[in-house]
Short mmCIF file of C-alpha atoms in Angstrom, two decimals:
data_model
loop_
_atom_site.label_atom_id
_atom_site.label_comp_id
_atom_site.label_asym_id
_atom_site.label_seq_id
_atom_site.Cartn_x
_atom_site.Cartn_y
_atom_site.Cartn_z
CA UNK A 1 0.00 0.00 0.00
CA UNK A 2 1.31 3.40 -1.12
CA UNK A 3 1.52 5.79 2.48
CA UNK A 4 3.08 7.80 4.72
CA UNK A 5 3.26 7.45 8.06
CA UNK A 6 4.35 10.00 10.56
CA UNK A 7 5.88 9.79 14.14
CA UNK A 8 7.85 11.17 16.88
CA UNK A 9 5.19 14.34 17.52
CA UNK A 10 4.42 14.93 21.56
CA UNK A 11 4.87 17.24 24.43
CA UNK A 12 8.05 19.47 24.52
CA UNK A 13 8.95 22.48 26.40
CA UNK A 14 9.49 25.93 24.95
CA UNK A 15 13.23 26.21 23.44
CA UNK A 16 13.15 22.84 23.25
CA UNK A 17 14.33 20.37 20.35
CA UNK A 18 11.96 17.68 18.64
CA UNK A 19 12.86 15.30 15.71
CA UNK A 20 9.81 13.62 13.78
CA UNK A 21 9.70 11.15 11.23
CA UNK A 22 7.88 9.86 8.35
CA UNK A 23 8.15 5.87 6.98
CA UNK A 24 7.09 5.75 3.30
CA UNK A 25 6.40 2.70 1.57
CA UNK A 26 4.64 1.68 -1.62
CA UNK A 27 6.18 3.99 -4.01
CA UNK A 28 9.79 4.66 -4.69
CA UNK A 29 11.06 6.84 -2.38
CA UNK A 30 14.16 8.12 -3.70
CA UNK A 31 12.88 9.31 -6.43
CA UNK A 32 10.65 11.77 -5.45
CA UNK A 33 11.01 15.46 -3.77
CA UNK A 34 8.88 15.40 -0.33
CA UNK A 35 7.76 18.40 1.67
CA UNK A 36 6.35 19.08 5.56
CA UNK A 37 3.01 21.24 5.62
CA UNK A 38 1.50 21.83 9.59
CA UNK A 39 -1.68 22.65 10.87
CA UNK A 40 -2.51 24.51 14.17
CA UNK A 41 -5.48 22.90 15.04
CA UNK A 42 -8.65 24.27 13.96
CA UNK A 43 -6.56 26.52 11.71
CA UNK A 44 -5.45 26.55 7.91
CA UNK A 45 -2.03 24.84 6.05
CA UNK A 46 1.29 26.06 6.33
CA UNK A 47 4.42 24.65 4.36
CA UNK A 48 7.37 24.17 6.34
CA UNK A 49 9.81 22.76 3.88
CA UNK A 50 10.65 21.04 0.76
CA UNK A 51 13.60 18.20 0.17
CA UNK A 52 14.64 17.06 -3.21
CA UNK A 53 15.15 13.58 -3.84
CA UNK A 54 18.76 13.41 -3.03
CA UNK A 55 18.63 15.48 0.12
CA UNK A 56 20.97 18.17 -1.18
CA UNK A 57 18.54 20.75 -2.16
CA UNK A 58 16.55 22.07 1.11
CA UNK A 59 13.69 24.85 0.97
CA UNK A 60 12.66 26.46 4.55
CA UNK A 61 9.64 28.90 5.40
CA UNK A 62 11.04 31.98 6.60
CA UNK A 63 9.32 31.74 10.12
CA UNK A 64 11.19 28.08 10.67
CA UNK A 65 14.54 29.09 8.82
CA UNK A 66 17.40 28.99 11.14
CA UNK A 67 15.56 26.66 13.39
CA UNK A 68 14.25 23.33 11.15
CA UNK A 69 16.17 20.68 9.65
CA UNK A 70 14.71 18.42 7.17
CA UNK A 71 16.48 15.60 5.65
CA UNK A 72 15.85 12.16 4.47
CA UNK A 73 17.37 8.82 4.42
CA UNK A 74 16.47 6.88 0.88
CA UNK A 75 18.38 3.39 2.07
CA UNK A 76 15.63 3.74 5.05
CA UNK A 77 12.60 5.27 3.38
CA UNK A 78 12.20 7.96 5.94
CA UNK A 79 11.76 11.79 5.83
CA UNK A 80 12.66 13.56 9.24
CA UNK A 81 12.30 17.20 10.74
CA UNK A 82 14.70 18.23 13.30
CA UNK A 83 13.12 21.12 14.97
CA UNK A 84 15.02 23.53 17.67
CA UNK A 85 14.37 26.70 19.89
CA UNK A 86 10.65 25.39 19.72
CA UNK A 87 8.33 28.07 20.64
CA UNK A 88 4.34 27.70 21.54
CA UNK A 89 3.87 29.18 17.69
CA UNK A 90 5.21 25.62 16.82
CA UNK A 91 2.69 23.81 17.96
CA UNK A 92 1.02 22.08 15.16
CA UNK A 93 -0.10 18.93 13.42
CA UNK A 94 3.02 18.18 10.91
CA UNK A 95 2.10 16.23 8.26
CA UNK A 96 5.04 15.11 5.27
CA UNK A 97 4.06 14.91 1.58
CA UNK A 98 5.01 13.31 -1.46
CA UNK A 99 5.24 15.60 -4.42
CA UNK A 100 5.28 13.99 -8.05
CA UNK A 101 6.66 17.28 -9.60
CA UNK A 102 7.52 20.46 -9.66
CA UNK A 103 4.41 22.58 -7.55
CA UNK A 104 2.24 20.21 -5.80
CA UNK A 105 1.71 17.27 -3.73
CA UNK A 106 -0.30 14.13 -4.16
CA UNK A 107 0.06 12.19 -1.12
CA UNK A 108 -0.25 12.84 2.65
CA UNK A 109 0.28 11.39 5.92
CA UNK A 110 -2.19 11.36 8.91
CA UNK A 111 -0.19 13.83 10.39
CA UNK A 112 1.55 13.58 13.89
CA UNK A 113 0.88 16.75 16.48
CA UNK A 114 3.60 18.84 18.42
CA UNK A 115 2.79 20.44 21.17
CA UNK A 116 4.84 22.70 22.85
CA UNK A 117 3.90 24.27 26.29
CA UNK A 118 5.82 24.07 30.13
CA UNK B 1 2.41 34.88 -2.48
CA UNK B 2 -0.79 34.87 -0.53
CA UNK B 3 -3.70 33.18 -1.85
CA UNK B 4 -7.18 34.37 -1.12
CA UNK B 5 -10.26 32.49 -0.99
CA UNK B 6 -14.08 33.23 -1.32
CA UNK B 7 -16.55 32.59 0.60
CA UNK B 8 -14.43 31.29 3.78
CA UNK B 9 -18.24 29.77 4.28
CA UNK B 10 -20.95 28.75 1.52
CA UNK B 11 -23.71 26.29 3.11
CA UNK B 12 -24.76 24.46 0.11
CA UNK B 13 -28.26 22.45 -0.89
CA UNK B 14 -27.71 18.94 -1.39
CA UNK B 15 -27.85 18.74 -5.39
CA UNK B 16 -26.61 21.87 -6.15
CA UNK B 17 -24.05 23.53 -7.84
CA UNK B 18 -20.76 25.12 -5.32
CA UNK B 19 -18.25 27.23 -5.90
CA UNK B 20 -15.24 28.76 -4.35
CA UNK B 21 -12.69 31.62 -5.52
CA UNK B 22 -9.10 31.84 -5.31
CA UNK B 23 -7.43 34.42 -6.41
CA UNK B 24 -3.37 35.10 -6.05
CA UNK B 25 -1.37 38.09 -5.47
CA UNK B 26 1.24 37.06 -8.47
CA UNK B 27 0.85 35.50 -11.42
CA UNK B 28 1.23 31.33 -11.19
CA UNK B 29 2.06 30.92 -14.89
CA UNK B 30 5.42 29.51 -15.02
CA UNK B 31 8.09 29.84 -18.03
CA UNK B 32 6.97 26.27 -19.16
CA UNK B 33 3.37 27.09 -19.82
CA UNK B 34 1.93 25.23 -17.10
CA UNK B 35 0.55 26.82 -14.08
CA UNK B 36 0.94 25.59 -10.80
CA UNK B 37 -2.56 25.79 -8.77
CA UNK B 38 -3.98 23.21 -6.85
CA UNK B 39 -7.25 22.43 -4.92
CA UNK B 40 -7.52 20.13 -1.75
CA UNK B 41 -10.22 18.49 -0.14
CA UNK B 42 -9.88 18.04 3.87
CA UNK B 43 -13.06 16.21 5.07
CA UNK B 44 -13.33 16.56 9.03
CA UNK B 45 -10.75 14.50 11.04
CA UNK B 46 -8.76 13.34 7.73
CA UNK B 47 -5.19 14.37 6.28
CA UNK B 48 -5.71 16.70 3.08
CA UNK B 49 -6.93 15.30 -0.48
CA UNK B 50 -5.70 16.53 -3.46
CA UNK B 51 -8.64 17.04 -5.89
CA UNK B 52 -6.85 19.36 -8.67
CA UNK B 53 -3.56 20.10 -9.96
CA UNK B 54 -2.18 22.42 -12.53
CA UNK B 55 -5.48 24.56 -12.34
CA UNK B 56 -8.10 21.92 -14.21
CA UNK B 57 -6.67 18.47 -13.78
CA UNK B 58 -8.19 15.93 -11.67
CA UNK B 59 -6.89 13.61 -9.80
CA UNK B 60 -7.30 9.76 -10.07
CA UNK B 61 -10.56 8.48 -8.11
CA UNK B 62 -12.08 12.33 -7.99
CA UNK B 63 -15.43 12.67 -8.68
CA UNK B 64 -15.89 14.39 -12.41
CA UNK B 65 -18.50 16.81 -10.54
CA UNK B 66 -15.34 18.70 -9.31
CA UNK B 67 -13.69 20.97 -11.74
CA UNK B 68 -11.09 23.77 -11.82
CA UNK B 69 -10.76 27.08 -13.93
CA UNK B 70 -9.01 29.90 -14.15
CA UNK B 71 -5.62 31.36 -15.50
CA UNK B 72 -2.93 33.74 -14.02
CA UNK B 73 -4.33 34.78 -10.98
CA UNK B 74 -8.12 33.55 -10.58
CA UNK B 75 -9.32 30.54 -10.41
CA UNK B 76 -12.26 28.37 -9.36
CA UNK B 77 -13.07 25.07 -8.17
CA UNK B 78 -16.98 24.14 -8.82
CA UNK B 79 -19.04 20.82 -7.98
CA UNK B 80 -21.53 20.12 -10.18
CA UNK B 81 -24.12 18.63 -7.90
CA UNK B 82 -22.85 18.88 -3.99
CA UNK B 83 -23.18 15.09 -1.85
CA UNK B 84 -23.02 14.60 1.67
CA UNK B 85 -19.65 13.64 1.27
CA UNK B 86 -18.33 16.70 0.21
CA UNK B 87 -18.35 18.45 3.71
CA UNK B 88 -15.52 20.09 4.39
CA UNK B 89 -12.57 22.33 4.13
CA UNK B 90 -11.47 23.27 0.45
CA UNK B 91 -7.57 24.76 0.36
CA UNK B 92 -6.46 26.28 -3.09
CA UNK B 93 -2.64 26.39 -3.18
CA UNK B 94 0.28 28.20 -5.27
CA UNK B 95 3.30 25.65 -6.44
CA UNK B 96 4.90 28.49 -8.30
CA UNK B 97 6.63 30.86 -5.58
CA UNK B 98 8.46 30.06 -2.45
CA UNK B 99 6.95 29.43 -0.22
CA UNK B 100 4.26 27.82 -1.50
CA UNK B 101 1.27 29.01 0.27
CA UNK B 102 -2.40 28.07 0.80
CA UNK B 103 -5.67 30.12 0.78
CA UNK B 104 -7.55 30.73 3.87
CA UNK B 105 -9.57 27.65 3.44
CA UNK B 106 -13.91 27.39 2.71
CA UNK B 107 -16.18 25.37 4.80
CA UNK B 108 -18.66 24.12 2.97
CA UNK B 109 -21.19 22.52 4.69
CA UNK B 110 -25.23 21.44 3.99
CA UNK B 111 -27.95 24.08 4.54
#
């Protein structure tokens, strides 16, 4: 079955660091770019960052620049999102996405939420 | 790039005809021709759906009552006939400029 499946989001405290993850299968992996939209709850989409398929080319949102990592391991089939200094404007469902080409995405994950709060 | 939607609400008769505005402060049209507009479907509870891509073409296993339009900077996405199952959140987003960015978001829901 073709999917993405996200992990790692919980509890952290402000200025905090928090990796999550994201286990594709079904679909060759390495060949396609793959991004990170999140959703405050209740609230609309924001992208976070794009990855091409090599993990050499990295695109960041302004308001995570600086702060967000996002790389990929394509022996492993995984996506990740190292996120530092974590503030309560963080806190978000992240979900990945695979895109097929260039400006869009066609699959999504069920999303896994960060919260971040003492 | 920001992306703005219309209605951010539109309660809808079962059977008729929706739609919902997008309209984008820059041009999407790239240098290849193509321009890079898409429409998702998030039904309550559930990840986002992609219904359109490249402004009129739908996706595998979406109903052929949705359908996008526009060019440049307006677009549209209409259903035909609106069904039960089409309660939701409808997101138009930009491919074009980074970062890519989404519209507000419409509710559409069943008067």
């Amino acid at each position: 079955e073709v999917q993405l499946v996200e992990s790692g989001g919980r509890l952290v405290q402000p200025g905090g660091p928090l990796r999550v993850s994201c286990a594709a299968s079904g679909f060759n992996f390495n060949g396609y770019w793959m991004s990170w939209v999140r959703q405050v709850p209740g609230k609309g989409l924001e992208w976070v960052a794009n990855i091409d398929a090599d993990g050499r080319e990295k695109f960041y949102v302004d308001s995570v620049a600086g702060r967000f990592s996002v790389s990929r391991d394509n022996a492993q089939n995984a996506l990740y999102l190292q996120m530092n200094s974590l503030t309560a404007e963080d806190t978000a469902v992240y979900f990945c996405a695979r895109s097929p080409e260039k400006g869009t995405v066609d699959l999504w994950g069920q999303g896994t939420l960060v919260i971040v709060s003492s | 790039v920001v992306m703005t939607q219309s209605p951010l609400s539109l309660p809808v008769t079962l059977g008729q005809p929706a739609s919902i505005s997008c309209r984008s402060t820059h041009s999407l049209i790239h240098t290849d021709g193509h321009t890079y507009l898409n429409w998702f479907q998030q039904r309550p509870g559930q990840s986002p759906r992609r219904l359109i891509y490249k402004v009129s073409n739908r996706d595998s296993g979406v109903p052929d009552r949705f359908s996008g339009s526009g060019s440049g900077t307006d677009f549209t996405l209409t259903i035909s006939r609106v069904e039960a199952e089409d309660v939701g959140l409808y997101y138009c987003m930009q491919g074009l400029h980074w970062p890519w960015t989404f519209g507000q978001g419409t509710k559409v829901e069943i008067k």
